[in-house]
């Protein structure tokens, strides 16, 4: 059994940022990570061409800016390098191969008791802490939804987190389910590998460029969200024209209001729309059922596919998958329990959470 002030579950950006803020205040903490490395989502489950979809000033972790010369929209490899340097700079030493099996507040001693399986030794470890920070991440688990007949599908189906590039799908018919940032970018990448890609658009979505989103985020510092939404939507329509004839429909609320209310980001186009307009990528409606390699759509049509890639996320904690308190109060629970990175505000929100948690713990000690 080992005791510390703060136990942090997860060595992703949220866990690293929280540990760094605590270290700066000389508050002892232990970071537990079930994988064999930090930021495993970025290192092991991110596709090759991924870049941060927001400008770098909105993606920095606390107390360490990106190095001079870093591209404005940071590539995956550069971001991993930044996170590794961040870990070293703030002397963070995660304990890897630790899978949390049980965590509860032991009222008899007024501390959190965390039971962990050491995946290397296969032994059990117990940690005690006055505070517990859950930083396992909003996107830690890839979710494949239940669909009628999916078990009969004769091809390969994977979650987007398992996609690296289109090499393994060369010459195949591939359906990407979901029109979020990952789904649209994967469809674009597949088309560059001579894959016959289709994308299943299941709900209304805002599609913008990274430059328009950057402009909107800067304007939000000075203007109300309703006005910013009006201007960004106008810019988007001037850029792309009427996308309804290609199968896309705008949500009733604006992109930044939706982000504030639900945490869902607008889709940032990386070139997929141009390929859709010239017919290289098809847009299809929702799936009704699957029978072997035949997929029936809700417009009555059927198509055959060799593979399906799901761009879906399963939420955590409550029935919807998030802390029961919404932003900005999501980060603090009871009895010294905290959540880092669950405010649906991306890396910018992680930075705020980590600093809030460290300052609150310092006040409590």
Coordinates of C-alpha atoms in Angstrom, one line a residue:
X1 CA 0.0 0.0 0.0
X2 CA 1.3 3.5 -0.9
X3 CA 0.0 6.8 0.2
X4 CA 0.1 10.2 -1.5
X5 CA -1.8 13.5 -1.5
X6 CA -3.3 13.1 -5.0
X7 CA -4.0 10.1 -7.2
X8 CA -4.4 10.8 -10.9
X9 CA -6.0 8.2 -13.2
X10 CA -4.8 8.6 -16.7
X11 CA -1.6 9.8 -18.4
X12 CA -3.2 11.6 -21.3
X13 CA -3.0 15.4 -21.8
X14 CA -5.4 16.0 -18.9
X15 CA -3.5 13.8 -16.4
X16 CA -0.1 15.2 -17.4
X17 CA -1.4 18.8 -17.2
X18 CA -2.9 18.2 -13.7
X19 CA 0.3 16.5 -12.5
X20 CA 2.4 19.4 -13.8
X21 CA 0.3 22.0 -12.1
X22 CA 0.5 20.0 -8.8
X23 CA 4.3 19.6 -9.2
X24 CA 4.8 23.3 -9.5
X25 CA 3.1 23.7 -6.2
X26 CA 5.1 20.9 -4.6
X27 CA 2.0 18.7 -4.0
X28 CA 2.9 15.0 -4.2
X29 CA 0.9 13.0 -6.7
X30 CA 0.9 9.6 -8.4
X31 CA -0.2 9.2 -12.1
X32 CA -1.6 5.7 -12.9
X33 CA -1.8 4.7 -16.6
X34 CA -3.1 1.3 -17.9
X35 CA -1.1 1.5 -21.2
X36 CA 2.7 1.3 -21.6
X37 CA 3.2 5.0 -22.4
X38 CA 1.7 8.4 -21.8
X39 CA -0.8 9.9 -24.3
X40 CA -1.4 6.5 -25.8
X41 CA -4.4 7.7 -27.7
X42 CA -2.1 10.0 -29.7
X43 CA 0.7 7.5 -30.0
X44 CA -1.2 4.4 -30.8
X45 CA -4.7 5.2 -31.9
X46 CA -4.5 8.3 -34.1
X47 CA -4.3 8.2 -37.9
X48 CA -1.1 9.3 -39.6
X49 CA -2.2 12.5 -41.2
X50 CA -3.9 13.9 -38.1
X51 CA -3.3 17.5 -37.1
X52 CA -4.8 19.5 -34.3
X53 CA -7.9 21.1 -35.6
X54 CA -7.5 24.3 -33.6
X55 CA -4.6 26.8 -33.7
X56 CA -1.8 26.0 -31.4
X57 CA -2.5 28.9 -29.0
X58 CA -5.8 27.1 -28.1
X59 CA -4.0 23.8 -27.5
X60 CA -1.2 24.5 -25.2
X61 CA -1.0 22.8 -21.8
X62 CA -0.4 25.0 -18.7
X63 CA 2.9 26.7 -18.2
X64 CA 4.5 25.6 -21.5
X65 CA 3.9 27.1 -24.9
X66 CA 4.8 25.3 -28.1
X67 CA 8.3 25.9 -29.3
X68 CA 9.1 28.7 -31.8
X69 CA 8.6 27.5 -35.4
X70 CA 5.8 25.0 -34.5
X71 CA 3.2 25.1 -37.3
X72 CA 0.0 27.0 -36.4
X73 CA -2.0 23.7 -36.8
X74 CA 0.2 21.2 -35.1
X75 CA 0.8 17.8 -36.8
X76 CA 0.4 14.6 -34.7
X77 CA 4.1 13.8 -34.5
X78 CA 5.0 17.4 -33.4
X79 CA 2.2 17.3 -30.7
X80 CA 3.5 13.9 -29.4
X81 CA 7.0 15.4 -29.2
X82 CA 5.6 18.4 -27.3
X83 CA 3.8 16.1 -24.8
X84 CA 6.9 14.0 -24.2
X85 CA 8.9 17.2 -23.6
X86 CA 6.2 18.4 -21.3
X87 CA 6.3 15.2 -19.3
X88 CA 10.1 15.5 -18.9
X89 CA 10.1 19.2 -18.2
X90 CA 7.7 18.9 -15.2
X91 CA 9.3 15.7 -14.0
X92 CA 6.1 13.6 -14.3
X93 CA 6.7 9.9 -13.8
X94 CA 3.5 7.9 -14.7
X95 CA 3.2 4.4 -13.4
X96 CA 2.5 2.4 -16.5
X97 CA 0.6 -0.9 -16.9
X98 CA -1.7 0.0 -13.9
X99 CA -5.3 -0.7 -14.6
X100 CA -7.7 0.7 -12.0
X101 CA -10.1 -2.0 -10.8
X102 CA -11.8 -0.2 -7.9
X103 CA -11.8 3.3 -6.4
X104 CA -13.9 4.4 -3.4
X105 CA -13.9 7.0 -0.7
X106 CA -13.0 5.2 2.6
X107 CA -14.9 7.2 5.1
X108 CA -13.2 5.4 8.0
X109 CA -9.9 7.2 7.2
X110 CA -11.2 10.1 5.0
X111 CA -9.2 9.1 2.0
X112 CA -9.6 7.6 -1.5
X113 CA -8.7 3.9 -1.8
X114 CA -7.7 2.9 -5.3
X115 CA -7.1 -0.8 -6.1
X116 CA -5.0 -1.4 -9.2
X117 CA -3.9 -4.4 -11.2
X118 CA -0.3 -4.3 -12.2
X119 CA -0.5 -5.8 -15.7
X120 CA 3.2 -6.8 -15.7
X121 CA 3.4 -8.5 -12.4
X122 CA -0.3 -9.5 -12.4
X123 CA -0.3 -8.4 -8.8
X124 CA -2.7 -6.1 -6.9
X125 CA -1.6 -2.7 -5.7
X126 CA -3.4 -0.3 -3.4
X127 CA -3.0 3.4 -3.3
X128 CA -4.4 5.9 -0.7
X129 CA -4.9 9.6 -1.5
X130 CA -6.7 12.5 0.0
X131 CA -7.7 13.6 -3.5
X132 CA -8.6 11.6 -6.6
X133 CA -8.5 13.1 -10.1
X134 CA -10.1 11.1 -13.0
X135 CA -8.3 12.1 -16.2
X136 CA -8.9 9.1 -18.3
X137 CA -10.2 11.2 -21.2
X138 CA -13.5 11.8 -23.1
X139 CA -12.2 9.8 -26.0
X140 CA -10.5 7.0 -24.2
X141 CA -12.8 4.3 -25.5
X142 CA -13.8 3.8 -29.1
X143 CA -17.5 2.9 -29.4
X144 CA -19.1 0.8 -32.2
X145 CA -22.9 1.2 -32.0
X146 CA -25.3 -1.6 -32.1
X147 CA -26.7 -2.1 -35.6
X148 CA -29.2 -4.7 -36.9
X149 CA -27.2 -7.4 -38.7
X150 CA -23.7 -6.0 -37.9
X151 CA -22.7 -9.5 -36.6
X152 CA -23.4 -10.8 -40.1
X153 CA -21.1 -8.4 -41.8
X154 CA -18.5 -10.4 -43.8
X155 CA -15.9 -7.7 -44.1
X156 CA -13.8 -5.8 -41.6
X157 CA -15.3 -3.2 -39.3
X158 CA -13.3 -1.0 -36.9
X159 CA -13.5 2.1 -34.9
X160 CA -11.8 5.3 -36.2
X161 CA -9.3 5.1 -33.4
X162 CA -7.9 1.9 -35.0
X163 CA -7.4 3.6 -38.4
X164 CA -3.8 4.5 -39.4
X165 CA -4.0 5.1 -43.2
X166 CA -5.8 3.6 -46.3
X167 CA -3.0 1.2 -47.4
X168 CA -4.9 -1.9 -46.0
X169 CA -8.1 -0.8 -47.8
X170 CA -6.6 -0.2 -51.3
X171 CA -9.1 -0.8 -54.0
X172 CA -11.9 -1.7 -51.6
X173 CA -15.4 -0.2 -51.0
X174 CA -15.3 1.4 -47.6
X175 CA -18.2 3.0 -45.6
X176 CA -17.3 5.6 -43.0
X177 CA -20.1 6.1 -40.5
X178 CA -20.1 9.6 -39.0
X179 CA -19.5 13.1 -40.4
X180 CA -17.4 14.4 -37.5
X181 CA -13.8 15.5 -37.9
X182 CA -12.3 12.0 -37.8
X183 CA -14.9 10.6 -40.2
X184 CA -14.6 13.3 -42.8
X185 CA -10.8 13.2 -42.7
X186 CA -10.6 9.4 -42.9
X187 CA -12.9 9.4 -45.9
X188 CA -10.6 12.0 -47.5
X189 CA -7.5 10.0 -46.7
X190 CA -9.1 6.8 -48.0
X191 CA -9.8 8.4 -51.3
X192 CA -6.1 9.2 -51.7
X193 CA -5.3 5.5 -51.5
X194 CA -7.6 4.6 -54.4
X195 CA -10.3 3.5 -52.1
X196 CA -14.0 3.9 -53.1
X197 CA -15.0 5.8 -50.0
X198 CA -18.5 6.6 -48.9
X199 CA -19.5 8.6 -45.8
X200 CA -22.7 8.0 -43.8
X201 CA -24.2 11.4 -42.6
X202 CA -26.6 10.6 -39.8
X203 CA -27.4 14.1 -38.5
X204 CA -27.1 17.8 -39.4
X205 CA -23.5 19.1 -39.2
X206 CA -21.7 22.4 -39.5
X207 CA -18.8 22.2 -42.0
X208 CA -16.2 25.0 -41.8
X209 CA -12.5 25.5 -42.6
X210 CA -9.8 25.7 -39.9
X211 CA -9.3 29.4 -40.9
X212 CA -13.0 30.2 -40.3
X213 CA -13.0 28.4 -37.0
X214 CA -9.8 30.3 -35.9
X215 CA -11.5 33.6 -36.9
X216 CA -14.5 32.6 -34.8
X217 CA -12.6 31.7 -31.7
X218 CA -10.7 35.0 -31.8
X219 CA -14.0 36.9 -32.3
X220 CA -15.5 35.1 -29.3
X221 CA -13.2 37.0 -27.0
X222 CA -14.9 40.3 -28.0
X223 CA -18.3 39.5 -29.5
X224 CA -21.4 37.5 -28.4
X225 CA -21.7 33.9 -29.6
X226 CA -24.8 34.6 -31.7
X227 CA -23.1 37.3 -33.7
X228 CA -20.0 35.1 -34.1
X229 CA -22.1 32.2 -35.4
X230 CA -23.8 34.5 -37.9
X231 CA -20.5 35.6 -39.4
X232 CA -18.9 32.2 -39.4
X233 CA -21.9 30.6 -41.1
X234 CA -21.9 33.3 -43.7
X235 CA -18.2 32.6 -44.3
X236 CA -18.9 28.9 -44.5
X237 CA -21.6 29.3 -47.1
X238 CA -19.5 31.7 -49.2
X239 CA -16.7 29.0 -49.1
X240 CA -18.7 25.9 -49.8
X241 CA -22.0 27.1 -51.3
X242 CA -25.2 25.1 -50.8
X243 CA -24.2 21.6 -49.4
X244 CA -27.7 20.3 -49.0
X245 CA -27.7 18.9 -52.6
X246 CA -24.7 16.8 -51.6
X247 CA -26.5 15.3 -48.5
X248 CA -25.5 17.8 -45.8
X249 CA -27.8 19.9 -43.7
X250 CA -27.0 22.7 -41.2
X251 CA -28.2 22.3 -37.5
X252 CA -30.7 24.9 -36.3
X253 CA -28.2 26.3 -33.8
X254 CA -24.9 27.9 -34.7
X255 CA -21.5 26.1 -34.5
X256 CA -20.1 27.9 -31.4
X257 CA -23.4 27.9 -29.5
X258 CA -23.6 24.1 -30.1
X259 CA -20.0 23.8 -28.9
X260 CA -20.9 25.7 -25.7
X261 CA -24.1 23.7 -25.1
X262 CA -23.0 20.2 -26.0
X263 CA -19.3 20.2 -26.5
X264 CA -19.7 19.1 -30.1
X265 CA -17.3 20.8 -32.5
X266 CA -18.0 21.8 -36.1
X267 CA -16.4 19.6 -38.7
X268 CA -13.3 21.1 -40.2
X269 CA -12.9 20.3 -43.9
X270 CA -9.5 19.2 -45.0
X271 CA -10.4 18.7 -48.7
X272 CA -13.2 16.1 -48.4
X273 CA -15.9 18.5 -49.7
X274 CA -14.1 19.1 -53.0
X275 CA -13.9 15.3 -53.5
X276 CA -17.6 14.9 -52.6
X277 CA -18.5 17.6 -55.2
X278 CA -16.6 15.8 -58.0
X279 CA -18.0 12.4 -57.0
X280 CA -14.8 10.8 -55.6
X281 CA -16.5 10.4 -52.2
X282 CA -20.2 9.5 -51.9
X283 CA -22.5 10.8 -49.2
X284 CA -25.1 8.4 -47.9
X285 CA -27.9 8.5 -45.3
X286 CA -28.3 6.4 -42.1
X287 CA -28.0 2.6 -42.1
X288 CA -31.1 0.6 -41.5
X289 CA -29.7 -2.9 -41.5
X290 CA -26.8 -5.1 -42.5
X291 CA -27.0 -8.5 -44.2
X292 CA -23.6 -9.9 -45.0
X293 CA -21.8 -7.3 -47.1
X294 CA -25.1 -5.7 -48.2
X295 CA -26.0 -2.5 -46.3
X296 CA -29.5 -1.2 -46.5
X297 CA -29.9 2.6 -46.1
X298 CA -33.0 4.5 -44.9
X299 CA -33.6 5.9 -48.4
X300 CA -34.4 2.4 -49.5
X301 CA -31.2 1.8 -51.4
X302 CA -28.7 -1.0 -50.7
X303 CA -24.9 -1.0 -51.3
X304 CA -22.2 -3.5 -50.9
X305 CA -19.1 -2.7 -48.8
X306 CA -15.9 -4.5 -48.0
X307 CA -15.2 -2.5 -44.7
X308 CA -16.9 -0.2 -42.3
X309 CA -15.1 2.5 -40.2
X310 CA -17.1 3.9 -37.3
X311 CA -16.5 7.5 -36.2
X312 CA -18.5 7.2 -32.9
X313 CA -17.6 7.9 -29.3
X314 CA -19.0 6.3 -26.1
X315 CA -19.5 8.7 -23.2
X316 CA -18.4 8.0 -19.6
X317 CA -19.6 8.6 -16.1
X318 CA -23.3 9.3 -16.2
X319 CA -25.9 7.9 -18.6
X320 CA -24.7 10.3 -21.3
X321 CA -21.1 9.5 -20.3
X322 CA -19.9 12.7 -18.7
X323 CA -19.6 14.2 -15.2
X324 CA -23.1 15.0 -13.8
X325 CA -22.2 18.6 -13.4
X326 CA -21.8 20.6 -16.7
X327 CA -19.2 23.1 -17.7
X328 CA -17.9 25.1 -15.9
X329 CA -18.6 23.1 -12.7
X330 CA -17.8 19.7 -14.1
X331 CA -14.3 19.5 -12.7
X332 CA -15.2 19.2 -8.9
X333 CA -17.1 16.5 -7.1
X334 CA -17.4 15.6 -3.5
X335 CA -14.9 14.2 -0.9
X336 CA -11.9 15.4 -2.9
X337 CA -13.0 13.9 -6.3
X338 CA -12.1 15.8 -9.4
X339 CA -12.5 15.3 -13.2
X340 CA -10.0 16.7 -15.7
X341 CA -10.7 17.0 -19.4
X342 CA -14.4 16.1 -19.3
X343 CA -15.8 19.6 -20.0
X344 CA -16.0 19.0 -23.8
X345 CA -13.8 22.0 -24.3
X346 CA -10.8 20.1 -25.8
X347 CA -7.2 20.9 -24.9
X348 CA -8.1 24.4 -24.0
X349 CA -10.6 23.1 -21.4
X350 CA -8.0 20.6 -20.1
X351 CA -5.7 23.5 -19.4
X352 CA -8.4 25.3 -17.4
X353 CA -9.4 22.1 -15.5
X354 CA -5.8 21.3 -14.5
X355 CA -5.1 24.7 -13.1
X356 CA -8.5 24.9 -11.3
X357 CA -7.9 21.5 -9.7
X358 CA -4.4 22.2 -8.6
X359 CA -5.4 25.6 -7.1
X360 CA -8.4 24.1 -5.3
X361 CA -6.3 21.3 -3.8
X362 CA -3.6 23.8 -2.7
X363 CA -6.4 25.7 -0.9
X364 CA -7.6 22.6 0.8
X365 CA -4.3 21.5 2.2

